[in-house]
CSV table of C-alpha atoms and ligand atoms in Angstrom, one decimal:
chain,number,residue,atom,x,y,z
S,26,UNK,CA,0.0,0.0,0.0
S,27,UNK,CA,1.4,3.4,-1.0
S,28,UNK,CA,1.5,6.3,1.5
S,29,UNK,CA,0.3,9.4,-0.4
S,30,UNK,CA,0.6,12.9,1.1
S,31,UNK,CA,-1.5,15.6,-0.6
S,32,UNK,CA,-0.4,19.1,0.5
S,33,UNK,CA,-3.0,21.8,0.0
S,34,UNK,CA,-5.9,19.3,-0.1
S,35,UNK,CA,-8.7,21.6,1.0
S,36,UNK,CA,-8.9,23.4,-2.3
S,37,UNK,CA,-10.7,22.4,-5.5
S,38,UNK,CA,-8.5,19.5,-6.8
S,39,UNK,CA,-7.6,18.1,-3.3
S,40,UNK,CA,-11.0,16.4,-2.6
S,41,UNK,CA,-11.0,14.8,-6.0
S,42,UNK,CA,-7.4,13.6,-5.6
S,43,UNK,CA,-8.2,12.1,-2.1
S,44,UNK,CA,-11.0,10.1,-3.6
S,45,UNK,CA,-9.0,8.9,-6.6
S,46,UNK,CA,-5.9,7.8,-4.6
S,47,UNK,CA,-8.1,6.1,-2.0
S,48,UNK,CA,-9.9,4.2,-4.8
S,49,UNK,CA,-6.5,3.0,-6.0
S,50,UNK,CA,-5.9,1.6,-2.5
S,51,UNK,CA,-3.4,4.3,-1.2
S,52,UNK,CA,-3.2,5.3,2.4
S,53,UNK,CA,-3.9,9.0,2.0
S,54,UNK,CA,-2.8,11.8,4.2
S,55,UNK,CA,-4.0,15.3,3.4
S,56,UNK,CA,-3.1,18.8,4.7
S,57,UNK,CA,-5.2,21.9,5.0
S,58,UNK,CA,-4.5,25.4,6.4
S,59,UNK,CA,-5.4,25.7,10.1
S,60,UNK,CA,-8.2,28.1,9.2
S,61,UNK,CA,-9.7,25.8,6.5
S,62,UNK,CA,-12.4,23.2,7.2
S,63,UNK,CA,-12.5,19.9,5.3
S,64,UNK,CA,-14.3,16.6,5.6
S,65,UNK,CA,-12.4,13.7,4.0
S,66,UNK,CA,-12.1,10.0,4.3
S,67,UNK,CA,-8.4,10.1,5.1
S,68,UNK,CA,-6.0,11.4,7.8
S,69,UNK,CA,-6.1,15.2,7.8
S,70,UNK,CA,-3.4,17.5,9.3
S,71,UNK,CA,-2.9,21.2,9.5
S,72,UNK,CA,0.0,22.7,7.5
S,73,UNK,CA,0.9,26.1,6.4
S,74,UNK,CA,3.7,25.6,3.9
S,75,UNK,CA,5.3,28.9,4.9
S,76,UNK,CA,6.1,27.3,8.3
S,77,UNK,CA,9.3,25.5,7.3
S,78,UNK,CA,9.6,23.6,10.6
S,79,UNK,CA,6.0,22.3,10.4
S,80,UNK,CA,6.5,21.0,6.8
S,81,UNK,CA,9.6,19.1,7.9
S,82,UNK,CA,7.9,17.7,10.9
S,83,UNK,CA,5.0,16.5,9.0
S,84,UNK,CA,7.0,14.8,6.2
S,85,UNK,CA,9.2,13.1,8.7
S,86,UNK,CA,6.2,11.8,10.6
S,87,UNK,CA,4.1,10.7,7.6
S,88,UNK,CA,7.1,9.3,5.6
S,89,UNK,CA,5.2,9.4,2.3
S,90,UNK,CA,6.0,7.4,-0.8
S,91,UNK,CA,4.5,10.2,-2.9
S,92,UNK,CA,3.8,13.9,-2.3
S,93,UNK,CA,1.3,15.8,-4.4
S,94,UNK,CA,2.1,19.4,-3.9
S,95,UNK,CA,-1.1,21.3,-4.7
S,96,UNK,CA,-0.9,24.2,-2.1
S,97,UNK,CA,-0.8,27.5,-3.9
S,98,UNK,CA,-2.3,30.9,-4.4
S,99,UNK,CA,-3.9,29.6,-7.6
S,100,UNK,CA,-5.7,32.6,-9.1
S,101,UNK,CA,-4.1,34.5,-12.0
S,102,UNK,CA,-6.5,37.4,-11.5
S,103,UNK,CA,-5.6,37.7,-7.8
S,104,UNK,CA,-1.9,37.4,-8.5
S,105,UNK,CA,-2.1,40.9,-10.1
S,106,UNK,CA,-3.3,42.4,-6.8
S,107,UNK,CA,-1.3,40.2,-4.4
S,108,UNK,CA,2.0,39.6,-6.2
S,109,UNK,CA,4.2,39.3,-3.0
S,110,UNK,CA,1.7,36.9,-1.3
S,111,UNK,CA,1.5,34.8,-4.5
S,112,UNK,CA,5.3,34.6,-4.7
S,113,UNK,CA,5.7,33.7,-1.0
S,114,UNK,CA,3.2,30.9,-1.2
S,115,UNK,CA,4.0,29.5,-4.6
S,116,UNK,CA,7.8,29.8,-4.5
S,117,UNK,CA,9.0,30.0,-0.9
S,118,UNK,CA,6.2,27.5,0.1
S,119,UNK,CA,7.3,25.0,-2.6
S,120,UNK,CA,11.0,25.4,-1.5
S,121,UNK,CA,9.9,24.6,2.1
S,122,UNK,CA,8.2,21.4,0.9
S,123,UNK,CA,11.3,20.4,-1.1
S,124,UNK,CA,13.7,21.2,1.7
S,125,UNK,CA,11.5,19.2,4.1
S,126,UNK,CA,11.5,16.2,1.8
S,127,UNK,CA,15.3,16.5,1.1
S,128,UNK,CA,16.1,16.5,4.8
S,129,UNK,CA,13.8,13.7,5.7
S,130,UNK,CA,14.7,10.0,5.7
S,131,UNK,CA,12.2,9.1,3.0
S,132,UNK,CA,12.7,9.5,-0.7
S,133,UNK,CA,9.2,10.2,-2.1
S,134,UNK,CA,8.1,10.9,-5.6
S,135,UNK,CA,7.1,14.5,-5.6
S,136,UNK,CA,4.6,16.0,-8.0
S,137,UNK,CA,4.9,19.8,-8.2
S,138,UNK,CA,1.8,21.1,-9.8
S,139,UNK,CA,2.5,24.0,-12.1
S,140,UNK,CA,0.5,25.6,-14.9
S,141,UNK,CA,0.1,26.1,-18.6
S,142,UNK,CA,0.3,29.8,-17.7
S,143,UNK,CA,4.1,29.3,-17.4
S,144,UNK,CA,4.4,29.1,-21.2
S,145,UNK,CA,3.0,32.7,-21.6
S,146,UNK,CA,2.3,34.0,-25.1
S,147,UNK,CA,2.6,31.3,-27.7
S,148,UNK,CA,3.1,32.7,-31.2
S,149,UNK,CA,2.2,29.7,-33.3
S,150,UNK,CA,-1.0,29.8,-35.5
S,151,UNK,CA,-2.6,26.9,-33.6
S,152,UNK,CA,-1.3,27.8,-30.1
S,153,UNK,CA,-0.4,24.1,-29.5
S,154,UNK,CA,2.2,23.8,-26.7
S,155,UNK,CA,4.7,21.0,-26.2
S,156,UNK,CA,6.7,20.7,-23.0
S,157,UNK,CA,9.9,21.7,-24.9
S,158,UNK,CA,8.6,25.2,-25.5
S,159,UNK,CA,10.5,27.6,-23.3
S,160,UNK,CA,8.6,29.1,-20.4
S,161,UNK,CA,7.9,32.8,-21.0
S,162,UNK,CA,5.5,33.8,-18.2
S,163,UNK,CA,3.6,37.0,-18.7
S,164,UNK,CA,1.7,37.3,-15.4
S,165,UNK,CA,2.7,37.1,-11.7
S,166,UNK,CA,1.1,33.7,-11.1
S,167,UNK,CA,2.8,32.2,-14.1
S,168,UNK,CA,6.2,33.6,-13.1
S,169,UNK,CA,5.8,32.0,-9.6
S,170,UNK,CA,4.8,28.6,-11.1
S,171,UNK,CA,7.7,28.8,-13.6
S,172,UNK,CA,10.1,29.5,-10.7
S,173,UNK,CA,8.7,26.4,-8.9
S,174,UNK,CA,9.3,24.3,-12.0
S,175,UNK,CA,12.9,25.6,-12.3
S,176,UNK,CA,13.6,25.1,-8.7
S,177,UNK,CA,12.1,21.6,-8.8
S,178,UNK,CA,14.5,20.8,-11.7
S,179,UNK,CA,17.5,22.1,-9.7
S,180,UNK,CA,16.6,19.9,-6.7
S,181,UNK,CA,16.1,16.9,-8.9
S,182,UNK,CA,19.5,17.2,-10.6
S,183,UNK,CA,21.4,18.4,-7.5
S,184,UNK,CA,20.1,15.9,-5.0
S,185,UNK,CA,18.7,13.1,-7.2
S,186,UNK,CA,15.2,13.6,-5.8
S,187,UNK,CA,12.3,12.0,-7.6
S,188,UNK,CA,10.6,15.3,-8.7
S,189,UNK,CA,8.1,15.4,-11.5
S,190,UNK,CA,6.8,18.7,-12.7
S,191,UNK,CA,3.3,19.1,-14.1
S,192,UNK,CA,1.9,21.9,-16.2
S,193,UNK,CA,-1.8,21.7,-15.7
S,194,UNK,CA,-4.0,23.4,-18.3
S,195,UNK,CA,-7.4,24.8,-17.2
S,196,UNK,CA,-9.6,22.4,-15.3
S,197,UNK,CA,-13.0,22.7,-13.8
S,198,UNK,CA,-16.0,20.8,-12.4
S,199,UNK,CA,-18.4,20.8,-9.5
S,200,UNK,CA,-17.0,22.5,-6.4
S,201,UNK,CA,-14.7,24.9,-8.1
S,202,UNK,CA,-14.7,28.5,-6.7
S,203,UNK,CA,-16.5,31.0,-8.8
S,204,UNK,CA,-13.4,33.1,-9.4
S,205,UNK,CA,-12.7,30.8,-12.4
S,206,UNK,CA,-14.5,31.3,-15.6
S,207,UNK,CA,-16.8,28.3,-16.1
S,208,UNK,CA,-17.7,28.0,-12.5
S,209,UNK,CA,-18.4,31.8,-12.5
S,210,UNK,CA,-20.7,31.7,-15.6
S,211,UNK,CA,-22.6,28.6,-14.2
S,212,UNK,CA,-23.1,30.3,-10.8
S,213,UNK,CA,-24.4,33.5,-12.4
S,214,UNK,CA,-26.7,31.5,-14.7
S,215,UNK,CA,-28.1,29.5,-11.7
S,216,UNK,CA,-28.6,32.7,-9.7
S,217,UNK,CA,-30.5,34.3,-12.6
S,218,UNK,CA,-32.7,31.1,-13.0
S,219,UNK,CA,-33.5,31.4,-9.3
S,220,UNK,CA,-34.5,35.0,-9.7
S,221,UNK,CA,-31.6,36.2,-7.5
S,222,UNK,CA,-30.5,38.9,-9.9
S,223,UNK,CA,-31.4,40.5,-13.2
S,224,UNK,CA,-30.9,38.3,-16.3
S,225,UNK,CA,-27.6,39.8,-17.3
S,226,UNK,CA,-24.4,37.7,-17.2
S,227,UNK,CA,-21.1,39.6,-16.5
S,228,UNK,CA,-18.2,38.4,-18.5
S,229,UNK,CA,-14.5,39.2,-19.2
S,230,UNK,CA,-12.5,38.4,-22.4
S,231,UNK,CA,-14.7,36.0,-24.4
S,232,UNK,CA,-12.3,35.7,-27.3
S,233,UNK,CA,-9.6,33.8,-25.3
S,234,UNK,CA,-9.3,30.1,-26.2
S,235,UNK,CA,-8.4,27.7,-23.4
S,236,UNK,CA,-7.8,23.9,-23.0
S,237,UNK,CA,-10.3,22.7,-20.4
S,238,UNK,CA,-10.3,19.3,-18.7
S,239,UNK,CA,-12.6,17.7,-16.2
S,240,UNK,CA,-11.0,17.8,-12.7
S,241,UNK,CA,-11.8,14.0,-12.4
S,242,UNK,CA,-9.6,13.4,-15.5
S,243,UNK,CA,-6.9,15.7,-14.0
S,244,UNK,CA,-6.5,13.7,-10.8
S,245,UNK,CA,-6.3,10.5,-12.7
S,246,UNK,CA,-3.4,12.1,-14.6
S,247,UNK,CA,-1.7,13.0,-11.3
S,248,UNK,CA,-2.0,9.4,-10.1
S,249,UNK,CA,-0.6,8.1,-13.4
S,250,UNK,CA,2.3,10.5,-13.3
S,251,UNK,CA,3.2,9.5,-9.7
S,252,UNK,CA,3.2,5.9,-10.8
S,253,UNK,CA,4.9,6.1,-14.2
S,254,UNK,CA,6.2,9.6,-14.8
S,255,UNK,CA,10.0,10.1,-15.2
S,256,UNK,CA,11.7,12.2,-12.5
S,257,UNK,CA,13.2,15.4,-13.8
S,258,UNK,CA,10.6,15.6,-16.6
S,259,UNK,CA,7.8,18.1,-17.0
S,260,UNK,CA,4.4,16.9,-18.3
S,261,UNK,CA,1.5,18.8,-19.8
S,262,UNK,CA,-1.9,17.7,-18.5
S,263,UNK,CA,-4.8,18.9,-20.5
S,264,UNK,CA,-7.4,17.9,-23.0
S,265,UNK,CA,-5.5,18.6,-26.2
S,266,UNK,CA,-8.3,20.9,-27.5
S,267,UNK,CA,-8.8,24.6,-27.2
S,268,UNK,CA,-12.2,26.1,-27.0
S,269,UNK,CA,-13.2,29.8,-27.1
S,270,UNK,CA,-14.7,31.1,-23.8
S,271,UNK,CA,-17.5,32.5,-25.9
S,272,UNK,CA,-18.5,29.0,-27.1
S,273,UNK,CA,-18.5,27.8,-23.5
S,274,UNK,CA,-20.8,30.6,-22.5
S,275,UNK,CA,-23.1,29.7,-25.5
S,276,UNK,CA,-23.2,26.0,-24.2
S,277,UNK,CA,-24.1,27.2,-20.7
S,278,UNK,CA,-26.8,29.5,-21.9
S,279,UNK,CA,-28.2,26.7,-24.2
S,280,UNK,CA,-28.6,24.5,-21.1
S,281,UNK,CA,-30.8,27.2,-19.4
S,282,UNK,CA,-34.4,28.1,-20.1
S,283,UNK,CA,-33.8,31.7,-18.8
S,284,UNK,CA,-33.5,34.6,-21.3
S,285,UNK,CA,-30.0,35.9,-20.4
S,286,UNK,CA,-28.1,38.8,-22.0
S,287,UNK,CA,-24.4,39.3,-21.8
S,288,UNK,CA,-22.5,42.3,-20.6
S,289,UNK,CA,-18.7,42.8,-20.6
S,290,UNK,CA,-17.5,44.0,-17.2
S,291,UNK,CA,-14.2,45.8,-17.6
S,292,UNK,CA,-13.0,44.8,-14.2
S,293,UNK,CA,-12.9,41.2,-15.5
S,294,UNK,CA,-10.5,42.1,-18.3
S,295,UNK,CA,-6.8,41.4,-17.4
S,296,UNK,CA,-3.7,43.6,-18.2
S,297,UNK,CA,-2.5,40.6,-20.3
S,298,UNK,CA,-4.4,37.6,-21.5
S,299,UNK,CA,-2.8,35.0,-23.8
S,300,UNK,CA,-5.2,34.5,-26.8
S,301,UNK,CA,-4.9,30.7,-27.4
S,302,UNK,CA,-3.7,28.0,-25.1
S,303,UNK,CA,-3.8,24.3,-26.2
S,304,UNK,CA,-1.8,21.4,-24.8
S,305,UNK,CA,0.2,18.8,-26.7
S,306,UNK,CA,-0.5,15.8,-24.5
S,307,UNK,CA,1.5,13.2,-26.3
S,308,UNK,CA,4.2,13.0,-23.7
S,309,UNK,CA,2.0,12.0,-20.8
S,310,UNK,CA,0.1,9.7,-23.0
S,311,UNK,CA,3.3,8.0,-24.2
S,312,UNK,CA,4.8,7.6,-20.7
S,313,UNK,CA,1.7,6.7,-18.7
S,314,UNK,CA,-1.1,5.8,-21.1
S,315,UNK,CA,-3.3,8.6,-19.6
S,316,UNK,CA,-5.8,10.4,-21.7
S,317,UNK,CA,-8.9,12.4,-20.8
S,318,UNK,CA,-12.2,10.6,-20.9
S,319,UNK,CA,-15.0,12.9,-19.8
S,320,UNK,CA,-16.8,15.0,-22.5
S,321,UNK,CA,-16.7,18.8,-21.8
S,322,UNK,CA,-20.4,19.0,-22.3
S,323,UNK,CA,-20.9,16.6,-19.4
S,324,UNK,CA,-18.6,18.6,-17.1
S,325,UNK,CA,-20.4,21.9,-18.0
S,326,UNK,CA,-23.8,20.2,-17.3
S,327,UNK,CA,-22.5,18.9,-14.0
S,328,UNK,CA,-21.0,22.3,-13.0
S,329,UNK,CA,-24.3,24.1,-13.8
S,330,UNK,CA,-26.3,21.5,-11.8
S,331,UNK,CA,-23.8,21.8,-8.9
S,332,UNK,CA,-24.6,25.6,-8.7
S,333,UNK,CA,-28.3,25.0,-9.1
S,334,UNK,CA,-28.2,22.6,-6.2
S,335,UNK,CA,-26.0,25.0,-4.1
S,336,UNK,CA,-28.5,27.8,-4.6
S,337,UNK,CA,-31.5,25.6,-3.9
S,338,UNK,CA,-30.2,24.0,-0.8
S,339,UNK,CA,-27.9,26.8,0.4
S,340,UNK,CA,-24.9,24.5,0.7
E,5,LIG,O1,-5.9,30.1,-0.4
E,5,LIG,P1,-6.8,29.2,0.3
E,5,LIG,O2,-7.2,29.6,1.7
E,5,LIG,O3,-8.0,28.8,-0.6
E,5,LIG,O4,-6.0,27.8,0.6
E,5,LIG,C1,-5.3,27.1,-0.5
E,5,LIG,C2,-4.1,26.4,0.0
E,5,LIG,N1,-3.0,27.3,0.4
E,5,LIG,C3,-2.1,26.9,1.3
E,5,LIG,N2,-1.8,25.7,1.9
E,5,LIG,C4,-0.8,25.6,2.7
E,5,LIG,N3,0.0,26.6,3.1
E,5,LIG,C5,-0.2,27.8,2.5
E,5,LIG,N4,0.6,28.9,2.9
E,5,LIG,C6,-1.3,28.0,1.6
E,5,LIG,N5,-1.8,29.0,0.9
E,5,LIG,C7,-2.8,28.6,0.2
E,5,LIG,O5,-3.7,25.6,-1.1
E,5,LIG,C8,-6.1,26.0,-1.1
E,5,LIG,O6,-6.8,25.3,-0.1
E,5,LIG,C9,-5.0,25.1,-1.7
E,5,LIG,C10,-4.9,25.2,-3.2
E,5,LIG,O7,-6.2,24.9,-3.7
E,5,LIG,P2,-6.9,25.8,-4.8
E,5,LIG,O8,-6.5,27.2,-4.7
E,5,LIG,O9,-8.3,25.4,-4.8
E,5,LIG,O10,-6.2,25.2,-6.1
E,5,LIG,P3,-6.7,23.9,-7.0
E,5,LIG,O11,-7.6,24.4,-8.1
E,5,LIG,O12,-7.0,22.8,-6.1
E,5,LIG,O13,-5.3,23.6,-7.8
E,5,LIG,C11,-4.3,22.8,-7.3
E,5,LIG,C12,-3.0,23.2,-7.9
E,5,LIG,C13,-2.5,24.6,-7.5
E,5,LIG,O14,-1.2,24.5,-7.3
E,5,LIG,C14,-2.8,25.4,-8.8
E,5,LIG,O15,-2.0,26.6,-8.9
E,5,LIG,C15,-2.6,24.4,-9.9
E,5,LIG,O16,-3.1,23.2,-9.4
E,5,LIG,O17,-3.3,24.7,-11.0
E,6,LIG,N1,-12.3,34.3,-14.2
E,6,LIG,C1,-12.9,34.8,-15.3
E,6,LIG,N2,-14.1,35.4,-15.2
E,6,LIG,N3,-12.3,34.6,-16.5
E,6,LIG,C2,-12.9,35.0,-17.6
E,6,LIG,C3,-14.1,35.7,-17.6
E,6,LIG,C4,-14.7,35.9,-16.3
E,6,LIG,O1,-15.8,36.5,-16.2
E,6,LIG,N4,-14.5,36.0,-18.8
E,6,LIG,C5,-13.5,35.6,-19.6
E,6,LIG,N5,-12.5,35.0,-18.9
E,6,LIG,C6,-11.3,34.4,-19.4
E,6,LIG,C7,-10.0,34.8,-18.8
E,6,LIG,O2,-9.6,36.1,-19.3
E,6,LIG,C8,-9.1,33.7,-19.2
E,6,LIG,O3,-8.6,33.9,-20.5
E,6,LIG,C9,-10.0,32.5,-19.2
E,6,LIG,O4,-11.3,33.0,-19.2
E,6,LIG,C10,-9.7,31.5,-18.1
E,6,LIG,O5,-9.7,32.3,-16.9
E,6,LIG,P1,-9.8,31.6,-15.4
E,6,LIG,O6,-10.9,30.6,-15.4
E,6,LIG,O7,-9.8,32.6,-14.4
E,6,LIG,O8,-8.5,30.7,-15.4
E,6,LIG,P2,-7.0,31.0,-15.6
E,6,LIG,O9,-6.6,30.5,-17.0
E,6,LIG,O10,-6.7,32.5,-15.4
E,6,LIG,O11,-6.2,30.2,-14.5
E,6,LIG,C11,-6.7,28.8,-14.2
E,6,LIG,O12,-6.1,27.9,-15.1
E,6,LIG,C12,-4.7,27.8,-15.0
E,6,LIG,C13,-4.2,26.7,-15.9
E,6,LIG,O13,-4.1,27.3,-17.2
E,6,LIG,C14,-6.3,28.6,-12.8
E,6,LIG,O14,-7.0,27.4,-12.4
E,6,LIG,C15,-4.8,28.4,-12.6
E,6,LIG,O15,-4.6,28.0,-11.2
E,6,LIG,C16,-4.3,27.4,-13.5
E,6,LIG,O16,-2.9,27.3,-13.4
């Protein structure tokens, strides 16, 4: 039985990853921030990754075979307003986890979860991005994740640690916070249906194209990489298809009987927004056999129904 430690498990992906690893038969340990609440069918510990000593103590105690490092300030939008906080959590926090693992007596596989945002502007006509494309981050969040990736590579080479870097493309599903686009549009739609506000949906840049994957496929990818990924390598995890945000909004609106109009809210536009982002997923497929299985239409429907249920039940 593998001992898997998920750091930053109270967020969106964590709950899904706990369920997935448990279904594979792992003994799962999960961490949350002291102020967070979380119900999970595994051992849960408090950990603030900015507390170096606490990270070291936890890893020495749990002695994990694998560490899934999810903890982060994960919002691109917020990183523009909170650059120093984003850098502290995403860079210093990741270093604390790596140092804690390095100084422990175990030698775990460590998955550092980074982002497609690290690639930045991609000037190819199709926007398709392979892992060999140099990182060229153009926002604060992306820069911190790129630093995490670089530092992970340094630790892997210098100390022979089993570090695998992931560049996750956009993912979504039931339970995601409404600061991210699909969750946001589904929540607004469900609120309009419930008569909670006027039938106008506020949007940002609808012309961006992004590569969206169901969170349940994403956590299968993380499990597969911990099992079969090659230390020192970086892997894209995405669907391999880009879809315009406008098309996603059209799908959401087509699933609703409400008559909804659209309004661009300037505060939702970003100083910089890459036009097209699409993953080349051949590397993860070749090395692990993973490929996404869930249709985006199903995930959009599930996310809209999630918000309808939240609004109806208040939880
Ligand atoms: O910021 P909060 O209160 O939502 O807490 C987040 C937590 N976190 C921390 N954990 C330990 N020590 C810290 N100093 C610290 N600061 C924040 O990490 C949250 O509970 C968790 C990250 O979860 P989410 O923000 O929901 O990210 P998600 O969607 O689960 O993505 C997982 C990973 C992240 O590294 C993303 O940057 C990447 O996938 O796309
Ligand atoms: N949030 C939001 N709200 N985004 C909007 C809106 C809106 O009303 N309208 C259009 N968009 C566009 C954004 O400008 C962006 O081009 C795209 O929708 C996706 O935005 P988000 O859902 O906020 O995600 P993100 O791409 O900035 O970041 C997410 O994906 C990354 C992977 O690529 C986060 O989950 C990151 O943590 C993750 O690394």
